[in-house]
Amino acid sequence: MNTTVKTLALAGSLALILSACGESGDDNASGGGELAGSGSGDSCVIEAPVPVGAALSLTGAAASYGESQRKGLELAAEQLAEQEGVTYELTVEDDATDPRQGITVFEQFAEDQSVIIGPTLSNGAFQAQPIAQEAGVPVVAISNTASGITEQGDYIFRVSLTEAQVIPQTVEISKEEFGLEKVVVMYSNDDAFTESGYDVFASALEEQGVEVLDTLTFSKADTDFRALLTEARAAEPDAIVVSGLIEAAIPLVTQARELGIEVPIIGGNGFNNPQLMSETGDAAEGVVVGAAWNSASEGELNTAFLADFEEKFGHQPDQFAAQAYAGMTVIDHAVRAGCSGEREAIKENLGAVSDVETVLGTLSINADRDAEHPAVVQVVEGGSFTPLN
Amino acid sequence: MSESVLVFIALNAILAYSFYAVLVAGQLSLGQAGFAALGGFTAAALAPAPSEVGDLPALLVAVVIGMVVGALAAVVLGLPTMHLRGVFLAIATLGFAEAVRILLINAEWTGGANGMSVTKVVTPVIAWVCLALVAYWFWRQGPSSYGRALAAIREDELAARAMGIDVGRHRLSAFVTAGAVAGLYGVLWAYYVRLLAPEDFDFARAIDGLVMAVVGGSTVWLGPLLGGAFMTSVPEVLRSIGVEAGWIRPFISSALLLVVIIFLPGGLGSLLPRVGARAPADLAEGGEGLAPRSGRALPSPGETVVRVSGGNKDYGGVHAVRDVDLTIASGEVVGLIGPNGAGKTTLVNMISGLVPPSSGTFEVLGTTPGRTAVHKVAQAGVSRTFQHSKLFPRLSALENVLVGAHVVSRPTFLRRLLWLPGARRDESQVVVHAARCLERAGLGDRSREDAGSLSYGDQRRLEIARALAAEPSLLILDEPAAGMNHVEADALSRLIGSLAAEGLTILLIEHNVGMVMRTCDRIVVLNFGEVIAAGTPEEIVNDPAVVEAYLGGDDATPPGTETEEVR
Amino acid sequence: MQQLLNGLFLGSIYALFAIGFTLVFGILDRLNLAHPAVFAAAAFVGIELVAVGGLSIWVALPLVAVFGAFLGLVIERVAFRPLRGRPDAHFAGLIGSIGLGGMFIALLLWRYGPDTRRFPVEAFPSTAFDLGPARVTLLQVAILVISVLLMAGLTWLVARSRLGRAMRAVAENPRAATVLGLNVDRVTATTFALSSALGAVAGALFALNVNSAQLGMGTAIELKGLAVIIVGGMGSLPGALVGGLILGLAEVFAVQYVGSSWRDLVAFGLLFLLLVVRPQGLFGSRRVREV
């Protein structure tokens, strides 16, 4: 290699490293205007746009959830901007499903954002959210369902229901509906979300006196479940209970039907996705999904959300999009309540959120900073989710 | 630059160093993620909580635990896998790492997929101090005799063995170093990211580490640092210059990786000026280097150095060597000649221990080649050159000779770490010694050139210089004059003569029969694996069996004719 | 019985993925880590051909193979050929192909988004047979047959055809092959094209089989593919088939008798044990290679 190329390459890498050094802090999104406004509620007027940072997994293993969340947030920010008085400057950043980038993104957001949304995955949340807590920036978790998320500090809030708020109800209603006595449980044991989902399923089943014939584990990257399903079939259960993500749900449900397993399949939050029907066809019939969002809700907000989302993005939203959308609704409510886009005010008012109408239903934030709103148990019938009870 | 970017540069560089530790010895291991996970989880479970004993003490205890566990895991994995090479080693270690991850996911004490929460203790200063210590270790290791031995193993394992390097021990210790550094990474990671989850030590993480080590340059001690800094800053730079989040960022990162690999052979480290061992300007400087360095006296003249009786080698029915008896006394110069394929090289390979005999007894300088490990035979005083040059191509000529001096130099690595003056003295003595060997072989002005870039004749001479550096009692030269012109061959003859005058025992395989006649006291002729004649040069020239063998052969060259092997 | 069949079908997919890997390794001594990206890309392209282009699966599969072959040529030209003759060509090729694979995946993300996709339900008749207690779909049988046919064809190609002889000559000694008048560049490129075409067909069939295609599907199977080529013997084509079947069966029986949590441990433990005891694999020749 000749010297010129070497020099160029050296200069290039130096420039790269130097520009990495000089990156922080100069584009303060709140620039210029005042974040404290006048008025309150609907009449609140804040001069500067309120900076909202969202750290989502747009690439890497969790990209499909992050992408849904981004769409939900963008739709919400766009619609909120049409209302008088308060606008939001939404910055969506990618953590590439990598804790290293998640931490870095949170650190950057902690410098210049009024409120942070995310991250997508619960493990990432445990790694990144303490940074916001230390910097005193309120965080709204929109998809983390693991226990302990909000215990990290008084700046951490969430609008997504925990498994403990969804699954016991799912088990109870399914038991009534199908007369469950014995089930087989399957879950992916290398994923924090599905493993904590399993824990709740296990204790709910025990509480309801349903016998667990067998517990089978798989990896979140698996797509061939025939061996496991054959085992499950041999146990002759009344239903198969699955704590898995949608990536697993689609092949799992199809293969179960293909192997002749006709008993109900009961899933958690991970199954609440229109792809379940669009990608499995008839196989999804009879799948029971306990979820935080009732996609079939006739509520005015929800029907409008479904229509607007479909119009903007050309497909149906999933629960991740709906929760993201609701997250922005809750933030907007908190900002307007104090009529301030400053961190402390948002934090105070997030804690006081009570009976806010969202696409998820009427939502309140409790003393533990967790959301409370109705959960739903749905069954797939005729190619769409319908409430089971 | 934000705090986390600083910390992750340091952590990534440490991970890259754990790959560098084995790459310098030519081993591709992907088990580091497993070592890191074991180190991190064990340390987090066993070390006292920072709230009880303070941040730094807790971290120190954790680091010690992590490094010890990492190193132990490397021993456990290394012992059964050290005979594997290349991709096989990579996949075996990868299998180990995956097994560790599955065990950790299924174990109770690790919290499974939900992981373990750990107090954040690591700051940029701590991370960089750890990185500095690791980098320091490898900086001092590089030019030590240990570091050169590893480089020699990477370049040519067989030649390294023949130079007296205990390859198994060196490879294992490189592996253990990798394990300890990976354990350190696991602990620092745990004490920075707050949540230790098995999924953070998966195949992708191992690939990350490998990529950073190779992109940085796997033969330059600063390489892993450069690689870590480069790979960590690319996403940050893309973010800060406003490249939209989404597919374009991984696309650019991957493309940059490809560009660096294709256009920068040797990685980013190749951009740095290379510092190698330098020959002293004046060889008379280190006068004390004159004394024999080995402390091993030459066998007294006439003493038996080599005794072969009934030596046989079968290769699946082909008798390469059959029933050879050969005795060489100290101080003799013995020529071994015969047509191509007569079994000459096989015979010397058995004498130097590289090839085990099928039957027969071999005794060389008190060792039993074939049963004694190759490096032990070399340590007993056997040194050799190879028919097809087996130099260490990416090392300089001087470094090649320094490796040759492995058996007569004292280990300097640990003393170099502590900057003990003795290390520097030993190093400069061995450098003077090596430079003299180069000088003797007529390569005094080539010392800094890479062996791979030398001309063919120079490579032959460099092999001789390297063999001489071991101060052998028995020097085996396998066709040293091949490819040399008359002038060079004459110079070589003179060199062999002067070595013999010093009392060295020499076994010379050569096609240049004229040279053999001039230099050797005694000549042994092999044909079809059998000794057909042995005696003084005069006896051999007149032996009808020899003439027959040469005239009957395919590329017959009767003795007494000057010939050159053309390649 | 059902489990035996499950293992057989799973194993045939592993094998199909692994033969592409092992072909390049056996002949060119290079590990091509862009192979998993080809696997995923082919699945997505295949789905588009069938779902959007409205083609029958039997037309789409050959097209996917052609697409894979094209990717193989790109991989060879961009990530491997520039490195030839470098002392670190093994490492550099490994890393270079990781980079190129990353670029492919990024392009897929751009074109298709991050969501799971699948072939339309009607792409393949969902006929199923009941064999006693076991149930087999037509698709699974088709996959097994295609795998065996491809593998047999490939083995014949390498063993008997002119191209195969040229490949083996290049494998033995590239310099000598050049002297003999073989166009080493062309043989190398053809090998990559063949390998990637096989990887592509494997990807499309896999997506059909499990009714899902994801960006990470190649990475998920990559480790298993590596295990298969080691178990079968590096560079051995029949080895890849047998290795794939062994791994598939081992996994299935691990689920049945050991417990599903330990399934992958059984697979990797087997691999590890085999490497320690018989590093050349079941069908490999004892030839030690350096990376």
mmCIF file of N, CA, C and O in Angstrom, chain A residues 1 6 9-10 13 16-17 19-21 23-24 58-59 93-94 98-101 103-105 107-108 123 126-127 130-131 134 189-192 195-196 220, chain B residues 1-5 8 12 105-106 111 113-114 189 192-195 197 199-200 205 208 230 233-237 239-240 245-246 249-250 263-264 270-271:
data_model
loop_
_atom_site.group_PDB
_atom_site.id
_atom_site.type_symbol
_atom_site.label_atom_id
_atom_site.label_comp_id
_atom_site.label_asym_id
_atom_site.label_seq_id
_atom_site.Cartn_x
_atom_site.Cartn_y
_atom_site.Cartn_z
ATOM 1 N N MET A 1 0.852 -1.198 0.000
ATOM 2 C CA MET A 1 0.000 0.000 0.000
ATOM 3 C C MET A 1 0.886 1.246 0.000
ATOM 4 O O MET A 1 1.852 1.340 0.720
ATOM 5 N N LYS A 6 -2.177 5.435 2.747
ATOM 6 C CA LYS A 6 -2.024 5.257 4.193
ATOM 7 C C LYS A 6 -2.322 6.548 4.931
ATOM 8 O O LYS A 6 -3.068 6.582 5.902
ATOM 9 N N ALA A 9 -5.958 7.299 4.860
ATOM 10 C CA ALA A 9 -6.702 6.432 5.770
ATOM 11 C C ALA A 9 -6.502 6.867 7.215
ATOM 12 O O ALA A 9 -7.435 6.930 8.005
ATOM 13 N N LEU A 10 -5.260 7.237 7.539
ATOM 14 C CA LEU A 10 -4.965 7.673 8.899
ATOM 15 C C LEU A 10 -5.732 8.947 9.214
ATOM 16 O O LEU A 10 -6.391 9.070 10.242
ATOM 17 N N SER A 13 -9.387 8.146 9.755
ATOM 18 C CA SER A 13 -9.770 7.576 11.056
ATOM 19 C C SER A 13 -9.624 8.608 12.166
ATOM 20 O O SER A 13 -10.408 8.633 13.105
ATOM 21 N N LEU A 16 -12.591 10.733 12.128
ATOM 22 C CA LEU A 16 -13.714 9.996 12.677
ATOM 23 C C LEU A 16 -13.727 10.073 14.195
ATOM 24 O O LEU A 16 -14.737 10.384 14.824
ATOM 25 N N ILE A 17 -12.551 9.835 14.777
ATOM 26 C CA ILE A 17 -12.469 9.812 16.230
ATOM 27 C C ILE A 17 -12.662 11.224 16.790
ATOM 28 O O ILE A 17 -13.371 11.441 17.771
ATOM 29 N N SER A 19 -14.348 13.675 15.440
ATOM 30 C CA SER A 19 -15.735 14.126 15.362
ATOM 31 C C SER A 19 -16.578 13.415 16.409
ATOM 32 O O SER A 19 -17.558 13.956 16.895
ATOM 33 N N ALA A 20 -16.149 12.178 16.789
ATOM 34 C CA ALA A 20 -16.861 11.511 17.875
ATOM 35 C C ALA A 20 -16.677 12.280 19.177
ATOM 36 O O ALA A 20 -17.550 12.327 20.024
ATOM 37 N N CYS A 21 -15.494 12.898 19.321
ATOM 38 C CA CYS A 21 -15.212 13.643 20.545
ATOM 39 C C CYS A 21 -16.068 14.899 20.629
ATOM 40 O O CYS A 21 -16.485 15.312 21.685
ATOM 41 N N GLU A 23 -19.017 15.585 19.557
ATOM 42 C CA GLU A 23 -20.414 15.488 19.170
ATOM 43 C C GLU A 23 -21.405 16.015 20.191
ATOM 44 O O GLU A 23 -22.488 16.449 19.856
ATOM 45 N N SER A 24 -20.992 15.977 21.486
ATOM 46 C CA SER A 24 -22.046 16.084 22.495
ATOM 47 C C SER A 24 -22.572 17.492 22.679
ATOM 48 O O SER A 24 -21.860 18.476 22.551
ATOM 49 N N LEU A 58 -34.415 0.065 16.488
ATOM 50 C CA LEU A 58 -34.861 0.138 15.097
ATOM 51 C C LEU A 58 -34.121 -0.845 14.208
ATOM 52 O O LEU A 58 -34.550 -1.133 13.097
ATOM 53 N N THR A 59 -32.961 -1.295 14.688
ATOM 54 C CA THR A 59 -32.250 -2.347 13.960
ATOM 55 C C THR A 59 -31.884 -3.426 14.972
ATOM 56 O O THR A 59 -32.036 -3.230 16.171
ATOM 57 N N GLU A 93 -34.201 7.704 18.348
ATOM 58 C CA GLU A 93 -32.855 7.169 18.153
ATOM 59 C C GLU A 93 -32.867 5.652 18.229
ATOM 60 O O GLU A 93 -33.727 5.056 18.877
ATOM 61 N N ASP A 94 -31.893 5.072 17.586
ATOM 62 C CA ASP A 94 -31.809 3.619 17.482
ATOM 63 C C ASP A 94 -30.786 3.101 18.492
ATOM 64 O O ASP A 94 -29.664 3.598 18.548
ATOM 65 N N ASP A 98 -28.716 -3.152 21.312
ATOM 66 C CA ASP A 98 -27.405 -3.383 21.913
ATOM 67 C C ASP A 98 -27.327 -2.510 23.169
ATOM 68 O O ASP A 98 -27.502 -1.304 23.078
ATOM 69 N N PRO A 99 -27.087 -3.132 24.332
ATOM 70 C CA PRO A 99 -27.066 -2.322 25.567
ATOM 71 C C PRO A 99 -26.049 -1.189 25.503
ATOM 72 O O PRO A 99 -26.257 -0.130 26.085
ATOM 73 N N ARG A 100 -24.964 -1.406 24.774
ATOM 74 C CA ARG A 100 -23.944 -0.366 24.716
ATOM 75 C C ARG A 100 -24.501 0.896 24.074
ATOM 76 O O ARG A 100 -24.309 1.999 24.569
ATOM 77 N N GLN A 101 -25.226 0.697 22.970
ATOM 78 C CA GLN A 101 -25.771 1.873 22.301
ATOM 79 C C GLN A 101 -26.954 2.430 23.075
ATOM 80 O O GLN A 101 -27.175 3.637 23.094
ATOM 81 N N ILE A 103 -27.291 2.606 26.297
ATOM 82 C CA ILE A 103 -26.753 3.446 27.366
ATOM 83 C C ILE A 103 -26.272 4.777 26.796
ATOM 84 O O ILE A 103 -26.559 5.853 27.336
ATOM 85 N N THR A 104 -25.571 4.719 25.686
ATOM 86 C CA THR A 104 -25.057 5.941 25.083
ATOM 87 C C THR A 104 -26.194 6.874 24.648
ATOM 88 O O THR A 104 -26.144 8.079 24.877
ATOM 89 N N VAL A 105 -27.223 6.299 24.045
ATOM 90 C CA VAL A 105 -28.350 7.125 23.593
ATOM 91 C C VAL A 105 -29.030 7.782 24.792
ATOM 92 O O VAL A 105 -29.331 8.978 24.777
ATOM 93 N N GLU A 107 -27.697 8.534 27.594
ATOM 94 C CA GLU A 107 -26.819 9.580 28.109
ATOM 95 C C GLU A 107 -26.970 10.859 27.301
ATOM 96 O O GLU A 107 -27.008 11.964 27.850
ATOM 97 N N GLN A 108 -27.066 10.717 25.996
ATOM 98 C CA GLN A 108 -27.232 11.903 25.157
ATOM 99 C C GLN A 108 -28.582 12.549 25.391
ATOM 100 O O GLN A 108 -28.690 13.765 25.507
ATOM 101 N N ASN A 123 -34.573 -5.725 29.447
ATOM 102 C CA ASN A 123 -33.177 -5.797 29.886
ATOM 103 C C ASN A 123 -32.464 -4.488 29.609
ATOM 104 O O ASN A 123 -31.699 -3.992 30.429
ATOM 105 N N PHE A 126 -33.287 -1.886 32.213
ATOM 106 C CA PHE A 126 -32.537 -1.945 33.466
ATOM 107 C C PHE A 126 -31.150 -1.340 33.299
ATOM 108 O O PHE A 126 -30.556 -0.848 34.246
ATOM 109 N N GLN A 127 -30.627 -1.418 32.087
ATOM 110 C CA GLN A 127 -29.276 -0.918 31.860
ATOM 111 C C GLN A 127 -29.247 0.589 31.602
ATOM 112 O O GLN A 127 -28.315 1.271 32.003
ATOM 113 N N PRO A 130 -31.449 3.883 34.611
ATOM 114 C CA PRO A 130 -30.808 4.545 35.756
ATOM 115 C C PRO A 130 -30.067 5.822 35.375
ATOM 116 O O PRO A 130 -29.919 6.726 36.198
ATOM 117 N N ILE A 131 -29.616 5.904 34.129
ATOM 118 C CA ILE A 131 -28.912 7.114 33.693
ATOM 119 C C ILE A 131 -29.856 8.304 33.741
ATOM 120 O O ILE A 131 -29.511 9.377 34.233
ATOM 121 N N GLU A 134 -30.585 9.237 37.349
ATOM 122 C CA GLU A 134 -29.513 10.025 37.960
ATOM 123 C C GLU A 134 -29.504 11.454 37.440
ATOM 124 O O GLU A 134 -29.198 12.398 38.162
ATOM 125 N N ASN A 189 -36.727 -19.327 27.052
ATOM 126 C CA ASN A 189 -36.081 -19.057 28.340
ATOM 127 C C ASN A 189 -34.833 -18.192 28.203
ATOM 128 O O ASN A 189 -34.106 -17.998 29.156
ATOM 129 N N ASP A 190 -34.550 -17.695 26.993
ATOM 130 C CA ASP A 190 -33.380 -16.834 26.877
ATOM 131 C C ASP A 190 -33.785 -15.389 26.607
ATOM 132 O O ASP A 190 -33.023 -14.613 26.071
ATOM 133 N N ASP A 191 -35.002 -15.050 26.962
ATOM 134 C CA ASP A 191 -35.477 -13.699 26.750
ATOM 135 C C ASP A 191 -36.144 -13.211 28.034
ATOM 136 O O ASP A 191 -36.950 -13.913 28.632
ATOM 137 N N ALA A 192 -35.769 -12.017 28.452
ATOM 138 C CA ALA A 192 -36.250 -11.518 29.742
ATOM 139 C C ALA A 192 -37.770 -11.359 29.753
ATOM 140 O O ALA A 192 -38.443 -11.712 30.716
ATOM 141 N N GLU A 195 -39.487 -14.825 29.712
ATOM 142 C CA GLU A 195 -39.245 -15.582 30.925
ATOM 143 C C GLU A 195 -40.051 -15.028 32.090
ATOM 144 O O GLU A 195 -40.642 -15.785 32.861
ATOM 145 N N SER A 196 -40.127 -13.687 32.202
ATOM 146 C CA SER A 196 -40.927 -13.176 33.316
ATOM 147 C C SER A 196 -42.406 -13.431 33.049
ATOM 148 O O SER A 196 -43.180 -13.638 33.977
ATOM 149 N N LYS A 220 -35.362 -17.824 21.715
ATOM 150 C CA LYS A 220 -36.144 -16.828 20.990
ATOM 151 C C LYS A 220 -35.828 -16.823 19.504
ATOM 152 O O LYS A 220 -36.598 -16.313 18.708
ATOM 153 N N MET B 1 -17.078 13.881 23.862
ATOM 154 C CA MET B 1 -17.414 12.462 23.874
ATOM 155 C C MET B 1 -18.087 12.126 25.200
ATOM 156 O O MET B 1 -17.589 12.507 26.258
ATOM 157 N N SER B 2 -19.191 11.429 25.126
ATOM 158 C CA SER B 2 -19.908 11.181 26.373
ATOM 159 C C SER B 2 -19.215 10.084 27.176
ATOM 160 O O SER B 2 -18.414 9.317 26.656
ATOM 161 N N GLU B 3 -19.561 10.034 28.439
ATOM 162 C CA GLU B 3 -18.924 9.113 29.364
ATOM 163 C C GLU B 3 -19.013 7.677 28.866
ATOM 164 O O GLU B 3 -18.025 6.943 28.845
ATOM 165 N N SER B 4 -20.221 7.312 28.416
ATOM 166 C CA SER B 4 -20.396 5.904 28.051
ATOM 167 C C SER B 4 -19.561 5.535 26.836
ATOM 168 O O SER B 4 -19.055 4.419 26.741
ATOM 169 N N VAL B 5 -19.393 6.480 25.899
ATOM 170 C CA VAL B 5 -18.581 6.156 24.723
ATOM 171 C C VAL B 5 -17.144 5.890 25.161
ATOM 172 O O VAL B 5 -16.513 4.938 24.719
ATOM 173 N N PHE B 8 -17.059 2.494 26.801
ATOM 174 C CA PHE B 8 -17.218 1.374 25.867
ATOM 175 C C PHE B 8 -16.014 1.221 24.948
ATOM 176 O O PHE B 8 -15.699 0.119 24.526
ATOM 177 N N ASN B 12 -14.488 -2.340 24.957
ATOM 178 C CA ASN B 12 -14.364 -3.056 23.686
ATOM 179 C C ASN B 12 -12.911 -3.360 23.378
ATOM 180 O O ASN B 12 -12.592 -4.426 22.860
ATOM 181 N N ILE B 105 -28.145 -19.507 31.387
ATOM 182 C CA ILE B 105 -29.570 -19.209 31.235
ATOM 183 C C ILE B 105 -30.396 -20.144 32.103
ATOM 184 O O ILE B 105 -31.386 -19.742 32.709
ATOM 185 N N ASN B 106 -29.968 -21.395 32.175
ATOM 186 C CA ASN B 106 -30.753 -22.376 32.913
ATOM 187 C C ASN B 106 -30.461 -22.414 34.411
ATOM 188 O O ASN B 106 -31.182 -23.041 35.162
ATOM 189 N N GLY B 111 -30.152 -15.807 37.663
ATOM 190 C CA GLY B 111 -31.369 -15.089 37.324
ATOM 191 C C GLY B 111 -31.844 -15.397 35.909
ATOM 192 O O GLY B 111 -32.711 -14.708 35.386
ATOM 193 N N ALA B 113 -32.603 -15.572 32.055
ATOM 194 C CA ALA B 113 -32.579 -14.541 31.021
ATOM 195 C C ALA B 113 -32.721 -13.146 31.609
ATOM 196 O O ALA B 113 -32.294 -12.161 31.008
ATOM 197 N N ASN B 114 -33.347 -13.058 32.795
ATOM 198 C CA ASN B 114 -33.538 -11.734 33.387
ATOM 199 C C ASN B 114 -32.259 -11.182 33.989
ATOM 200 O O ASN B 114 -32.172 -10.011 34.331
ATOM 201 N N TRP B 189 -17.708 -5.102 32.471
ATOM 202 C CA TRP B 189 -19.015 -4.974 31.818
ATOM 203 C C TRP B 189 -20.120 -5.018 32.874
ATOM 204 O O TRP B 189 -20.990 -4.154 32.925
ATOM 205 N N TYR B 192 -20.456 -2.020 34.982
ATOM 206 C CA TYR B 192 -20.808 -0.762 34.330
ATOM 207 C C TYR B 192 -22.265 -0.739 33.877
ATOM 208 O O TYR B 192 -22.971 0.242 34.097
ATOM 209 N N VAL B 193 -22.730 -1.823 33.251
ATOM 210 C CA VAL B 193 -24.064 -1.760 32.647
ATOM 211 C C VAL B 193 -25.190 -2.068 33.627
ATOM 212 O O VAL B 193 -26.352 -2.007 33.270
ATOM 213 N N ARG B 194 -24.847 -2.435 34.859
ATOM 214 C CA ARG B 194 -25.835 -2.611 35.929
ATOM 215 C C ARG B 194 -26.633 -3.906 35.831
ATOM 216 O O ARG B 194 -27.133 -4.394 36.822
ATOM 217 N N LEU B 195 -26.842 -4.426 34.625
ATOM 218 C CA LEU B 195 -27.606 -5.666 34.514
ATOM 219 C C LEU B 195 -26.780 -6.640 33.705
ATOM 220 O O LEU B 195 -26.446 -6.383 32.562
ATOM 221 N N ALA B 197 -26.659 -9.950 31.848
ATOM 222 C CA ALA B 197 -27.560 -10.946 31.267
ATOM 223 C C ALA B 197 -26.773 -11.864 30.336
ATOM 224 O O ALA B 197 -25.873 -11.410 29.647
ATOM 225 N N GLU B 199 -27.465 -13.053 27.589
ATOM 226 C CA GLU B 199 -27.572 -12.739 26.157
ATOM 227 C C GLU B 199 -26.502 -11.744 25.715
ATOM 228 O O GLU B 199 -26.238 -11.600 24.523
ATOM 229 N N ASP B 200 -25.876 -11.045 26.679
ATOM 230 C CA ASP B 200 -24.826 -10.107 26.294
ATOM 231 C C ASP B 200 -23.494 -10.799 26.023
ATOM 232 O O ASP B 200 -22.508 -10.141 25.705
ATOM 233 N N ARG B 205 -21.308 -11.259 20.239
ATOM 234 C CA ARG B 205 -20.319 -10.525 21.020
ATOM 235 C C ARG B 205 -18.918 -11.058 20.717
ATOM 236 O O ARG B 205 -17.958 -10.290 20.598
ATOM 237 N N ASP B 208 -17.899 -9.642 17.515
ATOM 238 C CA ASP B 208 -17.512 -8.240 17.753
ATOM 239 C C ASP B 208 -16.050 -8.133 18.159
ATOM 240 O O ASP B 208 -15.299 -7.328 17.630
ATOM 241 N N PHE B 230 -12.267 2.422 16.894
ATOM 242 C CA PHE B 230 -12.886 2.588 15.578
ATOM 243 C C PHE B 230 -14.310 2.043 15.580
ATOM 244 O O PHE B 230 -15.272 2.744 15.256
ATOM 245 N N SER B 233 -16.674 4.039 17.774
ATOM 246 C CA SER B 233 -17.055 5.401 17.383
ATOM 247 C C SER B 233 -17.861 5.459 16.096
ATOM 248 O O SER B 233 -18.578 6.435 15.907
ATOM 249 N N VAL B 234 -17.777 4.432 15.247
ATOM 250 C CA VAL B 234 -18.533 4.526 13.994
ATOM 251 C C VAL B 234 -20.024 4.816 14.226
ATOM 252 O O VAL B 234 -20.541 5.793 13.691
ATOM 253 N N PRO B 235 -20.740 4.020 15.061
ATOM 254 C CA PRO B 235 -22.160 4.348 15.248
ATOM 255 C C PRO B 235 -22.370 5.729 15.866
ATOM 256 O O PRO B 235 -23.324 6.429 15.506
ATOM 257 N N GLU B 236 -21.457 6.122 16.755
ATOM 258 C CA GLU B 236 -21.625 7.433 17.398
ATOM 259 C C GLU B 236 -21.454 8.549 16.380
ATOM 260 O O GLU B 236 -22.182 9.531 16.383
ATOM 261 N N VAL B 237 -20.456 8.378 15.503
ATOM 262 C CA VAL B 237 -20.222 9.404 14.492
ATOM 263 C C VAL B 237 -21.407 9.482 13.543
ATOM 264 O O VAL B 237 -21.898 10.567 13.232
ATOM 265 N N ARG B 239 -24.391 8.812 14.154
ATOM 266 C CA ARG B 239 -25.484 9.455 14.867
ATOM 267 C C ARG B 239 -25.258 10.959 14.903
ATOM 268 O O ARG B 239 -26.145 11.749 14.613
ATOM 269 N N SER B 240 -24.014 11.367 15.216
ATOM 270 C CA SER B 240 -23.794 12.793 15.437
ATOM 271 C C SER B 240 -23.768 13.569 14.130
ATOM 272 O O SER B 240 -24.070 14.747 14.113
ATOM 273 N N ALA B 245 -31.550 7.244 11.661
ATOM 274 C CA ALA B 245 -31.547 5.927 12.302
ATOM 275 C C ALA B 245 -32.243 4.938 11.396
ATOM 276 O O ALA B 245 -33.206 5.281 10.716
ATOM 277 N N GLY B 246 -31.783 3.709 11.373
ATOM 278 C CA GLY B 246 -32.423 2.693 10.550
ATOM 279 C C GLY B 246 -31.388 1.918 9.774
ATOM 280 O O GLY B 246 -30.243 1.827 10.196
ATOM 281 N N ARG B 249 -27.455 2.948 8.827
ATOM 282 C CA ARG B 249 -26.313 2.926 9.751
ATOM 283 C C ARG B 249 -25.588 1.584 9.780
ATOM 284 O O ARG B 249 -24.381 1.552 9.600
ATOM 285 N N PRO B 250 -26.315 0.472 9.990
ATOM 286 C CA PRO B 250 -25.574 -0.792 9.913
ATOM 287 C C PRO B 250 -24.950 -1.002 8.540
ATOM 288 O O PRO B 250 -23.886 -1.612 8.423
ATOM 289 N N PHE B 263 -8.556 -2.728 2.137
ATOM 290 C CA PHE B 263 -7.525 -1.757 1.761
ATOM 291 C C PHE B 263 -6.424 -1.571 2.793
ATOM 292 O O PHE B 263 -5.439 -0.910 2.538
ATOM 293 N N LEU B 264 -6.602 -2.124 3.962
ATOM 294 C CA LEU B 264 -5.549 -1.998 4.971
ATOM 295 C C LEU B 264 -5.117 -3.379 5.448
ATOM 296 O O LEU B 264 -5.503 -3.809 6.526
ATOM 297 N N SER B 270 -1.482 -1.098 10.962
ATOM 298 C CA SER B 270 -0.431 -1.007 9.952
ATOM 299 C C SER B 270 -0.169 0.445 9.576
ATOM 300 O O SER B 270 0.805 0.742 8.888
ATOM 301 N N LEU B 271 -1.041 1.356 10.011
ATOM 302 C CA LEU B 271 -0.804 2.773 9.738
ATOM 303 C C LEU B 271 0.264 3.341 10.665
ATOM 304 O O LEU B 271 0.844 4.389 10.404
#
